[in-house]
Amino acid sequence: MINQEKIDEILSKINIVELISEYVKLKKKGTSYFGLCPFHNEKTPSFSVSESKQIFYCFGCHKGGNAIKFLEEYEHYSFFESLKYLGEKVGITVEPNNSFKENNKKEKDIIQNINKEVAIEFHNQLKEKEGLQGYKYLIDRKLNDNTIIHFGLGFSPKDNKYIYKFLKKKGYDDNIIKLSGLVIYNGNDYNDRFRNRIIFPIMNTNNNVIGFGGRVMGNDEPKYLNSSDTLLFNKSKNLFGLNFAKRTKEKYLILCEGYMDVIQMHQAGFTNAIASLGTALTESQCKLIARYTDEIILSYDSDDAGINATLRAIPLLREVNINPKILSLNPYKDPDDFLKNESIDSLKERIKNSKNFFIFEIEQIKKNYNLSDPTEKTNFEKKIVEKLFDFKEKLERNNYLKAICHEYNINEEYLLEMVSNYMLKQNNYFKEKYSNQKTINIDKILDIKIQDQFFYILFNKSKFINLVQKYLNIDDIYGDFYKNILTELYNGKSFNDIQIKYENNNSYLDKLHKYIIDNNYIIGLNLNEDIDVKKILESLIKKIKIQNYQLLSKECDVSSINIYKKLINIYKDEKIIL
C-alpha cells in the first residue's frame, strides 16, 4: 500500500478549489464555492466546495469527498490514478507497488503516449513530399502557419500501413496498437484507420491528445472520419477546441459544426469557439459545456440540416440550464465561409445580434403556415401555445408570450386564455393518467437532502428540538427510519444514544454515518449563530411538510387531489417561527 503520510502530504498541498475549477465553474458564496453539479442534471447550483476543509459535496445527488474522490467520480480514475495525477500537480512522485493492479491505467498511459507520438508524426508529415498537398490544402483554406501549429494539424500518408509500421518501430505490440484505435485489424492483417487525410488532433481539457479527426484528400468516403472509441476517447463526450476555448474571457461559447469552423474562428480571434465531433450534440456534451458557461451561441450551418440540428440542440442545452442564442450567417453557410467573405467586425456584429432561441423556434414553425389564411393562422397560434407550455415558470412564460404577441400581432389576452386552457387540459390528462397508479416514483417528488440537513442540524443543535416539536409531527417525516429517529429525539434521546442503538443496523447506519454523523456532510450552513439556525430550521420544516403532502396527493385517488393541493397551499402560507 502507498504510505499514508504521502497521501496526506499530497492532499495537504493540493487546492481542491483550483482542481475542481478546471471542471466546474465555481462562484464563492460565504466561505464556500458553488456551481452546477458535474454528476447530475440541475438548474440551481447545489454543488459546493470547501477550501478550508478541502472537500466537495453536492446537496442534490449527495456525492462528496476529497480531491481523490472527485477524480474517481469524475474521471473514473482508480485510487492510484487519482493520487498519481494529484502528485504530479504538486511535484510528488507516486509509484505503484505489487498491491496495486493498474492494468487499465497502464494501457491508458501507453495509448496516451501513442497518440502524442502519432500526432507529432502526422504534423511532421505536412512538410514531407507527400504531405505538401495537405499543407497546400490548409493554406488554400486561409489558415496561417501559427494556426496550423497551434492546433497541431497534420497529414496521414496514403500507405495503409504507415502508422502501423511507425508504431512497431517504436516498440509497441499489436495488442496495444489495436486498443489505440489507430489501426484496424480484420482478422488477418493490420491497416491504418487514417489514410490520405488532413488530421485534426482532438484534445481533452487537459491538452492531451485523446483521438483524431481526418478529412479525406480526394473523393473517398467518408469525407470526415473520427477515431473509434477507446479507453481515452468517446466522441459523444468530448468537444473539439474546448481545451483552448475554456480559457476565453467571454461569458459565452460559440458552438459550431465542424473542425474548420472552429479553427477559422480561433484564427480570427473568436477563441471561444468549439464543435461537436461529427455527431449530433449529445446530453454528455451539454453537461460538459455547462461546466464552463451558462450561455452559448449556436452557429450551425444555415442549410436545412443545420437548422434541424439547431432545433434538436436547443432543448438539450436548456435541460442543463444553458441559455442558447442563434447566430445567423445568411447568406453564408458556416463561419468558415463567412470569414472568407466578410470582415471580423461583421461577424462580431452578427454575434451581438444573435437571436433568442424561442424567437428562432417560432420562426421555424411559421415557415409551415400561411398566416394570411385564418385556419392556418389559428393552427400556427396553437403551435405557439404548445411551445409556451414548455416554460414551467409563469414569469418567463408570460414574458415570451408578450414578445410573440408583439412580433406576430396576436391578441395577448386571447393567447393567454389559450395557454391557460391548454395547461388545464394537460394537467387533467396527467392527473387522470397517473393519480391511480400503485407504483409511484418517489424520487421524482422526494428531496431527501431536506431531511438529511434537518437531522444534521438537530444532532448539532439539540436545544431546538422542543421548539421543532411544536410544528413538525412524526408523520410529516418520510421513511420509517427517520420517523424512528425523530421519535427518539422527541423522547429525549441524545445523539450518542441513537448512534449506539443503530450501530448494528446495516440497512440504515451507513446512510446515517454518511449523511448525518459526518460533520463534513453539510457545507455552507452557518450553525454558529442561533438566529441563522432558526431560519434554516423554519425553512426546512416547511419544505418537509409540503413535500409530505405532495407524496400523499400522488398516492390518493383523483377526488382527493384537490384537498391535498389546498393543504399544500396552506402550508406554503403558514408562518413557522421558532
Coordinates of C-alpha atoms in Angstrom, one line a residue:
M1 CA 0.0 0.0 0.0
I2 CA 1.1 3.6 -0.5
N3 CA 2.3 5.2 2.6
Q4 CA -0.5 7.2 4.3
E5 CA 1.9 10.0 5.1
K6 CA 2.5 10.5 1.3
I7 CA -1.3 10.6 0.7
D8 CA -1.8 13.1 3.4
E9 CA 1.1 15.2 2.1
I10 CA -0.4 15.3 -1.4
L11 CA -3.9 16.2 -0.1
S12 CA -2.4 18.9 2.1
K13 CA -0.7 20.6 -0.9
I14 CA -3.5 20.3 -3.4
N15 CA -6.0 23.1 -3.6
I16 CA -9.3 21.4 -4.2
V17 CA -11.0 24.7 -5.4
E18 CA -8.4 25.1 -8.1
L19 CA -8.6 21.5 -9.0
I20 CA -12.4 21.4 -9.4
S21 CA -12.4 24.8 -11.1
E22 CA -10.8 23.0 -14.0
Y23 CA -14.0 21.1 -14.4
V24 CA -16.8 23.2 -12.8
K25 CA -17.5 26.9 -13.0
L26 CA -17.5 27.9 -9.3
K27 CA -18.7 31.1 -7.6
K28 CA -17.8 32.0 -4.0
K29 CA -20.7 32.3 -1.5
G30 CA -19.7 32.9 2.0
T31 CA -16.9 30.6 3.0
S32 CA -17.6 28.0 0.3
Y33 CA -17.8 27.8 -3.5
F34 CA -20.8 26.7 -5.5
G35 CA -21.5 25.6 -9.0
L36 CA -23.6 23.2 -11.1
C37 CA -23.0 19.6 -10.2
P38 CA -21.0 17.7 -12.7
F39 CA -22.5 14.4 -11.6
H40 CA -26.2 15.1 -12.3
N41 CA -28.5 17.5 -14.2
E42 CA -29.6 20.5 -12.2
K43 CA -30.6 24.1 -12.9
T44 CA -29.8 25.6 -9.5
P45 CA -26.2 25.2 -8.2
S46 CA -26.1 22.7 -5.3
F47 CA -22.5 21.5 -5.8
S48 CA -20.3 23.0 -3.0
V49 CA -16.6 23.1 -2.4
S50 CA -14.9 24.0 0.9
E51 CA -11.4 25.3 0.6
S52 CA -10.8 25.2 4.4
K53 CA -12.0 21.6 4.7
Q54 CA -10.6 20.6 1.2
I55 CA -13.8 18.6 0.4
F56 CA -16.7 18.8 -2.1
Y57 CA -20.3 17.9 -1.6
C58 CA -23.5 18.0 -3.8
F59 CA -26.7 18.7 -1.9
G60 CA -28.6 17.2 -4.8
C61 CA -27.0 13.8 -5.6
H62 CA -25.1 13.5 -2.3
K63 CA -21.7 12.8 -3.9
G64 CA -18.9 14.1 -1.8
G65 CA -15.4 13.6 -0.6
N66 CA -11.8 14.9 -1.1
A67 CA -9.8 15.6 -4.2
I68 CA -9.0 11.9 -4.8
K69 CA -12.7 11.1 -4.6
F70 CA -13.6 13.8 -7.1
L71 CA -11.2 12.4 -9.7
E72 CA -12.5 8.9 -9.0
E73 CA -16.1 10.0 -9.6
Y74 CA -15.5 12.4 -12.5
E75 CA -12.6 11.0 -14.4
H76 CA -13.3 7.4 -13.4
Y77 CA -9.7 7.1 -12.2
S78 CA -8.7 4.4 -9.8
F79 CA -7.5 5.5 -6.4
F80 CA -3.9 5.1 -7.6
E81 CA -4.5 7.0 -10.8
S82 CA -6.1 9.9 -8.9
L83 CA -3.3 10.0 -6.4
K84 CA -0.7 10.0 -9.1
Y85 CA -2.4 12.7 -11.0
L86 CA -2.6 14.9 -7.9
G87 CA 1.0 14.1 -7.1
E88 CA 2.2 15.3 -10.5
K89 CA 0.4 18.6 -9.8
V90 CA 2.3 19.2 -6.5
G91 CA 5.6 17.6 -7.5
I92 CA 5.3 14.4 -5.5
T93 CA 6.1 11.1 -7.3
V94 CA 3.7 8.2 -6.7
E95 CA 4.9 4.8 -7.8
P96 CA 2.7 1.6 -7.8
N97 CA 3.7 -1.4 -5.9
N98 CA 2.7 -5.1 -6.0
S99 CA -0.5 -4.5 -4.2
F100 CA -1.9 -2.3 -7.0
K101 CA -3.2 -3.8 -10.2
E102 CA -3.2 -0.9 -12.6
N103 CA -3.5 -2.7 -15.9
N104 CA -6.2 -0.4 -17.2
K105 CA -4.2 2.7 -16.2
K106 CA -1.1 1.3 -17.8
E107 CA -2.9 0.7 -21.1
K108 CA -4.4 4.2 -21.0
D109 CA -0.9 5.7 -20.3
I110 CA 0.5 3.8 -23.3
I111 CA -2.3 4.8 -25.6
Q112 CA -1.8 8.4 -24.4
N113 CA 1.9 8.2 -25.4
I114 CA 1.0 6.6 -28.7
N115 CA -1.4 9.4 -29.5
K116 CA 1.2 12.0 -28.7
E117 CA 3.9 10.4 -30.9
V118 CA 1.5 9.8 -33.7
A119 CA 0.2 13.4 -33.5
I120 CA 3.8 14.7 -33.8
E121 CA 4.4 12.4 -36.8
F122 CA 1.2 13.4 -38.6
H123 CA 2.2 17.1 -38.1
N124 CA 5.7 16.5 -39.4
Q125 CA 4.3 14.8 -42.5
L126 CA 2.9 18.2 -43.6
K127 CA 6.4 19.2 -44.7
E128 CA 7.2 15.9 -46.3
K129 CA 6.8 15.4 -50.1
E130 CA 3.5 13.6 -50.0
G131 CA 2.2 15.7 -47.2
L132 CA 2.7 19.0 -49.0
Q133 CA -0.6 18.5 -50.7
G134 CA -2.2 18.6 -47.2
Y135 CA -0.2 21.7 -46.3
K136 CA -1.3 23.4 -49.5
Y137 CA -4.9 22.5 -48.8
L138 CA -4.7 24.2 -45.4
I139 CA -3.1 27.3 -46.8
D140 CA -5.7 27.5 -49.5
R141 CA -8.3 27.3 -46.8
K142 CA -6.7 30.6 -45.5
L143 CA -5.0 29.1 -42.4
N144 CA -1.6 30.5 -41.5
D145 CA 1.4 28.6 -40.1
N146 CA 0.7 29.8 -36.5
T147 CA -2.8 28.3 -36.6
I148 CA -1.6 25.1 -38.1
I149 CA 1.0 24.7 -35.3
H150 CA -1.4 25.9 -32.6
F151 CA -4.0 23.1 -33.4
G152 CA -1.3 20.6 -34.3
L153 CA -2.8 19.9 -37.7
G154 CA -1.2 17.1 -39.7
F155 CA -1.4 14.7 -42.7
S156 CA -1.7 10.9 -42.9
P157 CA 0.1 9.3 -45.9
K158 CA -1.7 7.0 -48.4
D159 CA 0.3 4.0 -47.3
N160 CA -2.3 1.9 -45.5
K161 CA 0.3 0.6 -43.0
Y162 CA 2.3 3.8 -42.4
I163 CA 1.2 4.3 -38.8
Y164 CA 1.2 0.6 -38.0
K165 CA 4.8 0.3 -39.1
F166 CA 5.7 3.6 -37.4
L167 CA 4.4 2.2 -34.1
K168 CA 6.0 -1.2 -34.5
K169 CA 9.4 0.5 -34.9
K170 CA 8.7 2.4 -31.7
G171 CA 8.4 -1.0 -30.0
Y172 CA 4.6 -1.2 -29.4
D173 CA 3.0 -4.6 -29.5
D174 CA 0.0 -5.5 -31.7
N175 CA -2.5 -5.7 -28.8
I176 CA -1.9 -2.1 -27.6
I177 CA -1.8 -0.8 -31.2
K178 CA -5.3 -2.3 -31.7
L179 CA -6.5 -0.7 -28.5
S180 CA -5.3 2.7 -29.7
G181 CA -7.9 2.7 -32.5
L182 CA -5.3 3.9 -35.0
V183 CA -5.3 0.7 -36.9
I184 CA -8.0 -1.7 -37.9
Y185 CA -7.4 -5.5 -37.6
N186 CA -9.5 -7.5 -40.0
G187 CA -8.6 -10.9 -38.6
N188 CA -5.6 -11.4 -40.8
D189 CA -3.9 -8.1 -41.3
Y190 CA -3.5 -4.6 -39.8
N191 CA -4.4 -1.4 -41.8
D192 CA -4.3 2.2 -40.8
R193 CA -7.5 3.9 -39.9
F194 CA -6.5 7.2 -41.4
R195 CA -5.1 7.3 -44.9
N196 CA -4.5 10.3 -47.2
R197 CA -6.3 12.7 -44.8
I198 CA -5.8 16.1 -43.2
I199 CA -5.5 15.2 -39.5
F200 CA -7.1 17.2 -36.7
P201 CA -5.9 16.1 -33.2
I202 CA -8.7 16.0 -30.7
M203 CA -7.6 17.1 -27.2
N204 CA -9.3 16.9 -23.8
T205 CA -9.5 19.8 -21.5
N206 CA -6.0 19.0 -20.1
N207 CA -4.5 19.4 -23.6
N208 CA -3.8 15.7 -24.0
V209 CA -4.4 14.1 -27.4
I210 CA -7.2 11.6 -27.0
G211 CA -8.2 11.0 -30.6
F212 CA -8.1 12.2 -34.2
G213 CA -10.4 13.5 -36.9
G214 CA -9.5 13.2 -40.5
R215 CA -10.7 15.0 -43.7
V216 CA -10.1 13.0 -46.8
M217 CA -8.0 14.4 -49.7
G218 CA -9.9 13.5 -52.8
N219 CA -13.3 12.0 -53.3
D220 CA -13.2 8.9 -51.0
E221 CA -15.9 8.3 -48.4
P222 CA -16.5 9.2 -45.7
K223 CA -15.4 12.8 -46.1
Y224 CA -14.7 13.1 -42.4
L225 CA -13.6 10.3 -40.1
N226 CA -13.1 10.2 -36.4
S227 CA -11.1 7.8 -34.1
S228 CA -13.1 4.9 -32.9
D229 CA -13.9 4.9 -29.1
T230 CA -11.0 3.8 -27.0
L231 CA -10.1 3.8 -23.3
L232 CA -9.3 7.6 -23.8
F233 CA -11.8 8.7 -26.4
N234 CA -15.6 8.9 -26.7
K235 CA -16.8 11.2 -29.4
S236 CA -20.2 11.7 -27.7
K237 CA -18.5 13.1 -24.5
N238 CA -15.8 15.4 -25.9
L239 CA -15.8 18.7 -27.8
F240 CA -13.2 20.0 -30.3
G241 CA -11.4 23.1 -29.3
L242 CA -12.7 23.2 -25.7
N243 CA -9.1 22.9 -24.4
F244 CA -8.5 26.4 -25.8
A245 CA -12.0 27.8 -25.5
K246 CA -12.2 27.2 -21.8
R247 CA -9.7 30.0 -21.2
T248 CA -11.8 32.6 -23.0
K249 CA -12.6 35.8 -21.2
E250 CA -16.0 35.9 -22.9
K251 CA -19.0 34.8 -20.9
Y252 CA -20.3 32.6 -23.7
L253 CA -19.1 29.8 -26.0
I254 CA -19.8 29.5 -29.7
L255 CA -20.8 26.0 -30.9
C256 CA -20.0 25.2 -34.5
E257 CA -20.5 22.1 -36.6
G258 CA -17.0 21.4 -38.0
Y259 CA -13.3 21.4 -37.2
M260 CA -12.5 24.1 -39.8
D261 CA -15.2 26.4 -38.5
V262 CA -13.6 26.3 -35.0
I263 CA -10.1 26.8 -36.4
Q264 CA -11.1 29.7 -38.6
M265 CA -12.9 31.3 -35.7
H266 CA -9.9 31.0 -33.4
Q267 CA -7.6 32.4 -36.1
A268 CA -9.9 35.4 -36.4
G269 CA -9.8 36.0 -32.6
F270 CA -13.0 34.2 -31.6
T271 CA -11.2 31.9 -29.2
N272 CA -14.4 30.7 -27.5
A273 CA -15.5 28.5 -30.5
I274 CA -16.0 24.8 -30.1
A275 CA -17.5 21.9 -32.1
S276 CA -19.1 18.5 -31.5
L277 CA -17.2 15.6 -33.1
G278 CA -19.1 14.8 -36.3
T279 CA -22.3 13.8 -34.4
A280 CA -25.4 15.5 -33.2
L281 CA -25.0 17.3 -29.9
T282 CA -25.3 14.9 -27.0
E283 CA -26.5 15.2 -23.4
S284 CA -23.0 14.5 -22.2
Q285 CA -21.5 17.3 -24.3
C286 CA -24.1 19.7 -23.0
K287 CA -23.1 18.8 -19.4
L288 CA -19.5 19.4 -20.4
I289 CA -20.4 22.8 -21.8
A290 CA -22.3 23.7 -18.6
R291 CA -19.2 23.4 -16.6
Y292 CA -17.8 26.4 -18.3
T293 CA -20.7 28.7 -19.2
D294 CA -24.5 29.1 -19.0
E295 CA -24.6 31.0 -22.3
I296 CA -24.0 29.6 -25.8
I297 CA -24.3 30.8 -29.3
L298 CA -25.3 28.1 -31.8
S299 CA -23.5 28.6 -35.1
Y300 CA -24.6 25.6 -37.1
D301 CA -24.8 25.5 -40.9
S302 CA -27.6 27.6 -42.4
D303 CA -28.9 24.8 -44.6
D304 CA -31.9 22.6 -43.6
A305 CA -29.7 20.0 -41.9
G306 CA -28.0 22.8 -39.8
I307 CA -31.4 24.3 -38.8
N308 CA -32.7 20.9 -37.7
A309 CA -29.5 20.3 -35.7
T310 CA -30.1 23.7 -34.0
L311 CA -33.7 22.8 -33.1
R312 CA -32.5 19.5 -31.6
A313 CA -29.8 21.2 -29.6
I314 CA -31.9 23.8 -28.0
P315 CA -33.9 21.6 -25.6
L316 CA -30.7 19.6 -24.7
L317 CA -28.9 22.9 -23.7
R318 CA -32.0 24.2 -21.9
E319 CA -32.1 21.0 -19.8
V320 CA -28.7 21.8 -18.3
N321 CA -29.7 25.4 -17.7
I322 CA -27.8 26.9 -20.7
N323 CA -29.3 29.8 -22.5
P324 CA -28.8 29.3 -26.2
K325 CA -28.9 32.0 -28.8
I326 CA -28.8 31.5 -32.6
L327 CA -26.2 33.1 -34.9
S328 CA -27.5 33.9 -38.4
L329 CA -24.8 33.8 -41.1
N330 CA -27.0 34.1 -44.1
P331 CA -26.3 34.1 -47.0
Y332 CA -23.2 32.2 -46.0
K333 CA -23.3 28.5 -44.9
D334 CA -21.0 28.5 -42.0
P335 CA -18.4 30.6 -40.0
D336 CA -15.6 29.4 -42.3
D337 CA -17.5 30.6 -45.4
F338 CA -18.5 33.8 -43.7
L339 CA -15.0 34.8 -42.6
K340 CA -13.7 34.3 -46.2
N341 CA -16.1 36.8 -47.5
E342 CA -16.8 39.2 -44.7
S343 CA -14.8 41.1 -42.1
I344 CA -14.2 40.1 -38.5
D345 CA -16.2 43.2 -37.4
S346 CA -19.2 42.0 -39.4
L347 CA -19.1 38.7 -37.6
K348 CA -18.8 40.5 -34.2
E349 CA -22.0 42.4 -35.2
R350 CA -23.8 39.2 -36.1
I351 CA -22.8 37.6 -32.8
K352 CA -24.0 40.7 -30.9
N353 CA -27.4 40.4 -32.7
S354 CA -27.8 36.6 -32.2
K355 CA -31.4 35.6 -31.9
N356 CA -33.2 34.4 -28.8
F357 CA -33.8 30.6 -29.1
F358 CA -37.6 30.8 -28.6
I359 CA -38.0 33.5 -31.3
F360 CA -35.9 31.3 -33.6
E361 CA -38.1 28.2 -32.9
I362 CA -41.3 30.1 -33.6
E363 CA -39.8 31.5 -36.8
Q364 CA -39.1 27.9 -38.0
I365 CA -42.6 26.9 -37.1
K366 CA -44.0 29.9 -39.0
K367 CA -42.4 28.6 -42.2
N368 CA -45.1 25.8 -42.3
Y369 CA -48.1 28.2 -42.3
N370 CA -49.7 30.8 -44.5
L371 CA -50.7 33.4 -42.0
S372 CA -53.0 35.1 -44.5
D373 CA -55.2 32.1 -44.2
P374 CA -57.4 32.2 -41.0
T375 CA -57.3 28.5 -40.5
E376 CA -53.6 28.2 -40.9
K377 CA -53.0 31.2 -38.6
T378 CA -55.1 29.5 -35.9
N379 CA -53.1 26.3 -36.2
F380 CA -49.9 28.4 -36.0
E381 CA -51.1 30.0 -32.8
K382 CA -51.9 26.6 -31.4
K383 CA -48.3 25.6 -32.0
I384 CA -47.2 28.7 -30.2
V385 CA -49.3 27.7 -27.2
E386 CA -47.7 24.2 -27.2
K387 CA -44.2 25.8 -27.2
L388 CA -45.2 28.2 -24.4
F389 CA -46.2 25.2 -22.3
D390 CA -42.6 24.1 -22.2
F391 CA -41.9 27.1 -19.8
K392 CA -42.5 25.9 -16.3
E393 CA -42.0 29.3 -14.7
K394 CA -45.0 31.6 -15.1
L395 CA -43.0 34.8 -15.3
E396 CA -40.8 33.5 -18.1
R397 CA -43.7 32.1 -19.9
N398 CA -45.6 35.4 -19.8
N399 CA -42.6 37.4 -21.0
Y400 CA -42.2 35.2 -24.0
L401 CA -46.0 35.3 -24.7
K402 CA -45.9 39.1 -24.8
A403 CA -42.9 39.1 -27.1
I404 CA -44.5 36.7 -29.5
C405 CA -47.8 38.6 -29.5
H406 CA -45.9 41.8 -30.3
E407 CA -43.9 40.1 -33.1
Y408 CA -46.9 38.4 -34.8
N409 CA -49.7 40.9 -34.0
I410 CA -51.6 38.4 -31.8
N411 CA -54.1 39.5 -29.2
E412 CA -52.3 39.0 -25.9
E413 CA -55.5 38.3 -23.9
Y414 CA -56.7 35.8 -26.4
L415 CA -53.3 33.9 -26.5
L416 CA -53.1 33.9 -22.7
E417 CA -56.5 32.3 -22.5
M418 CA -55.5 29.7 -25.0
V419 CA -52.4 28.9 -22.9
S420 CA -54.4 28.6 -19.7
N421 CA -56.9 26.3 -21.3
Y422 CA -54.2 24.2 -22.8
M423 CA -52.4 23.9 -19.4
L424 CA -55.6 22.9 -17.7
K425 CA -56.3 20.3 -20.3
Q426 CA -52.7 18.9 -19.9
N427 CA -52.9 18.9 -16.1
N428 CA -56.3 17.0 -16.2
Y429 CA -54.8 14.4 -18.6
F430 CA -51.8 13.8 -16.4
K431 CA -53.9 13.7 -13.2
E432 CA -56.2 11.1 -14.7
K433 CA -53.3 9.1 -16.1
Y434 CA -51.1 8.9 -13.1
S435 CA -53.1 9.5 -9.9
N436 CA -54.4 6.0 -9.6
Q437 CA -51.1 4.3 -10.3
K438 CA -50.0 2.0 -7.5
T439 CA -46.3 2.3 -8.3
I440 CA -45.0 5.8 -7.6
N441 CA -41.6 7.2 -8.5
I442 CA -40.9 8.7 -5.1
D443 CA -37.6 10.1 -6.2
K444 CA -39.4 12.5 -8.6
I445 CA -41.1 14.1 -5.6
L446 CA -39.0 13.5 -2.5
D447 CA -36.0 15.7 -1.9
I448 CA -34.3 13.5 0.7
K449 CA -31.5 16.1 1.3
I450 CA -34.0 18.3 3.1
Q451 CA -34.4 15.6 5.8
D452 CA -30.7 15.0 5.9
Q453 CA -30.0 18.6 6.6
F454 CA -32.8 18.8 9.1
F455 CA -31.4 15.9 11.2
Y456 CA -27.9 17.1 10.9
I457 CA -28.9 20.4 12.5
L458 CA -30.9 18.7 15.2
F459 CA -28.0 16.5 16.2
N460 CA -25.7 19.5 16.4
K461 CA -28.2 21.9 18.0
S462 CA -30.4 19.7 20.2
K463 CA -31.6 22.7 22.2
F464 CA -34.1 23.4 19.3
I465 CA -35.8 20.0 19.5
N466 CA -38.6 21.2 21.8
L467 CA -39.4 24.2 19.5
V468 CA -39.3 22.0 16.4
Q469 CA -41.8 19.6 18.0
K470 CA -44.4 22.3 18.1
Y471 CA -44.5 22.4 14.3
L472 CA -43.4 19.1 13.0
N473 CA -45.2 15.8 13.6
I474 CA -43.7 12.4 13.3
D475 CA -46.0 11.6 10.3
D476 CA -44.6 14.6 8.4
I477 CA -41.3 12.8 8.0
Y478 CA -40.8 10.3 5.1
G479 CA -39.4 6.9 5.8
D480 CA -39.7 4.6 8.9
F481 CA -36.0 5.1 9.8
Y482 CA -36.2 8.8 10.1
K483 CA -39.6 8.6 11.8
N484 CA -38.0 6.4 14.5
I485 CA -35.1 8.8 14.8
L486 CA -37.4 11.8 15.3
T487 CA -39.5 9.9 17.8
E488 CA -36.4 9.1 19.9
L489 CA -35.2 12.7 19.7
Y490 CA -38.6 13.9 20.8
N491 CA -38.4 11.4 23.7
G492 CA -35.2 13.0 24.9
K493 CA -32.7 10.5 23.5
S494 CA -29.3 12.0 22.7
F495 CA -27.3 11.8 19.6
N496 CA -24.9 9.3 21.2
D497 CA -27.8 7.2 22.4
I498 CA -29.2 6.9 18.9
Q499 CA -25.7 6.3 17.3
I500 CA -25.1 3.3 19.7
K501 CA -28.6 1.9 19.1
Y502 CA -28.2 1.8 15.4
E503 CA -24.6 0.7 15.4
N504 CA -25.5 -2.8 14.0
N505 CA -28.4 -1.6 11.8
N506 CA -26.6 -2.3 8.5
S507 CA -29.6 -1.2 6.3
Y508 CA -29.6 2.4 7.7
L509 CA -26.4 3.0 9.6
D510 CA -24.3 3.6 6.5
K511 CA -26.7 6.3 5.5
L512 CA -26.7 7.8 9.0
H513 CA -22.9 7.9 9.0
K514 CA -22.6 9.4 5.5
Y515 CA -25.2 12.0 5.7
I516 CA -25.7 12.9 9.3
I517 CA -22.9 11.9 11.7
D518 CA -20.1 13.1 9.4
N519 CA -19.7 16.8 10.3
N520 CA -18.2 17.3 6.8
Y521 CA -21.6 16.5 5.2
I522 CA -23.1 19.9 5.3
I523 CA -21.1 22.6 3.7
G524 CA -22.2 26.2 3.8
L525 CA -24.7 26.1 6.7
N526 CA -23.8 28.6 9.3
L527 CA -24.5 26.9 12.7
N528 CA -22.7 29.5 14.8
E529 CA -25.5 32.0 15.2
D530 CA -28.8 30.8 16.7
I531 CA -30.8 33.2 14.6
D532 CA -29.3 31.6 11.4
V533 CA -30.1 28.1 12.7
K534 CA -33.7 29.1 13.4
K535 CA -34.1 30.5 9.9
I536 CA -32.7 27.3 8.4
L537 CA -34.9 25.1 10.5
E538 CA -38.0 27.1 9.8
S539 CA -37.4 26.7 6.1
L540 CA -36.6 23.0 6.3
I541 CA -39.7 22.3 8.4
K542 CA -42.0 24.0 5.8
K543 CA -40.3 22.1 2.9
I544 CA -40.7 18.7 4.8
K545 CA -44.4 19.3 5.4
I546 CA -45.1 20.4 1.9
Q547 CA -43.3 17.5 0.2
N548 CA -45.1 15.1 2.5
Y549 CA -48.4 16.3 1.3
Q550 CA -47.2 16.1 -2.3
L551 CA -46.5 12.5 -1.7
L552 CA -49.9 11.9 -0.2
S553 CA -51.6 13.6 -3.1
K554 CA -49.8 11.3 -5.5
E555 CA -51.0 8.2 -3.5
C556 CA -54.6 9.2 -3.2
D557 CA -57.4 8.9 -5.7
V558 CA -58.5 11.7 -8.1
S559 CA -61.3 13.0 -5.9
S560 CA -58.8 13.7 -3.1
I561 CA -56.1 15.5 -5.0
N562 CA -57.7 18.9 -4.8
I563 CA -58.0 18.5 -1.0
Y564 CA -54.3 17.8 -0.7
K565 CA -53.4 20.7 -3.0
K566 CA -55.3 23.0 -0.7
L567 CA -53.3 21.6 2.2
I568 CA -50.1 22.3 0.3
N569 CA -51.1 25.9 -0.2
I570 CA -52.0 26.2 3.5
Y571 CA -48.5 25.0 4.5
K572 CA -46.9 27.3 2.0
D573 CA -48.5 30.3 3.6
E574 CA -48.1 29.0 7.2
K575 CA -45.9 31.1 9.4
I576 CA -43.4 28.9 11.2
I577 CA -41.4 30.9 13.8
L578 CA -39.2 29.1 16.2

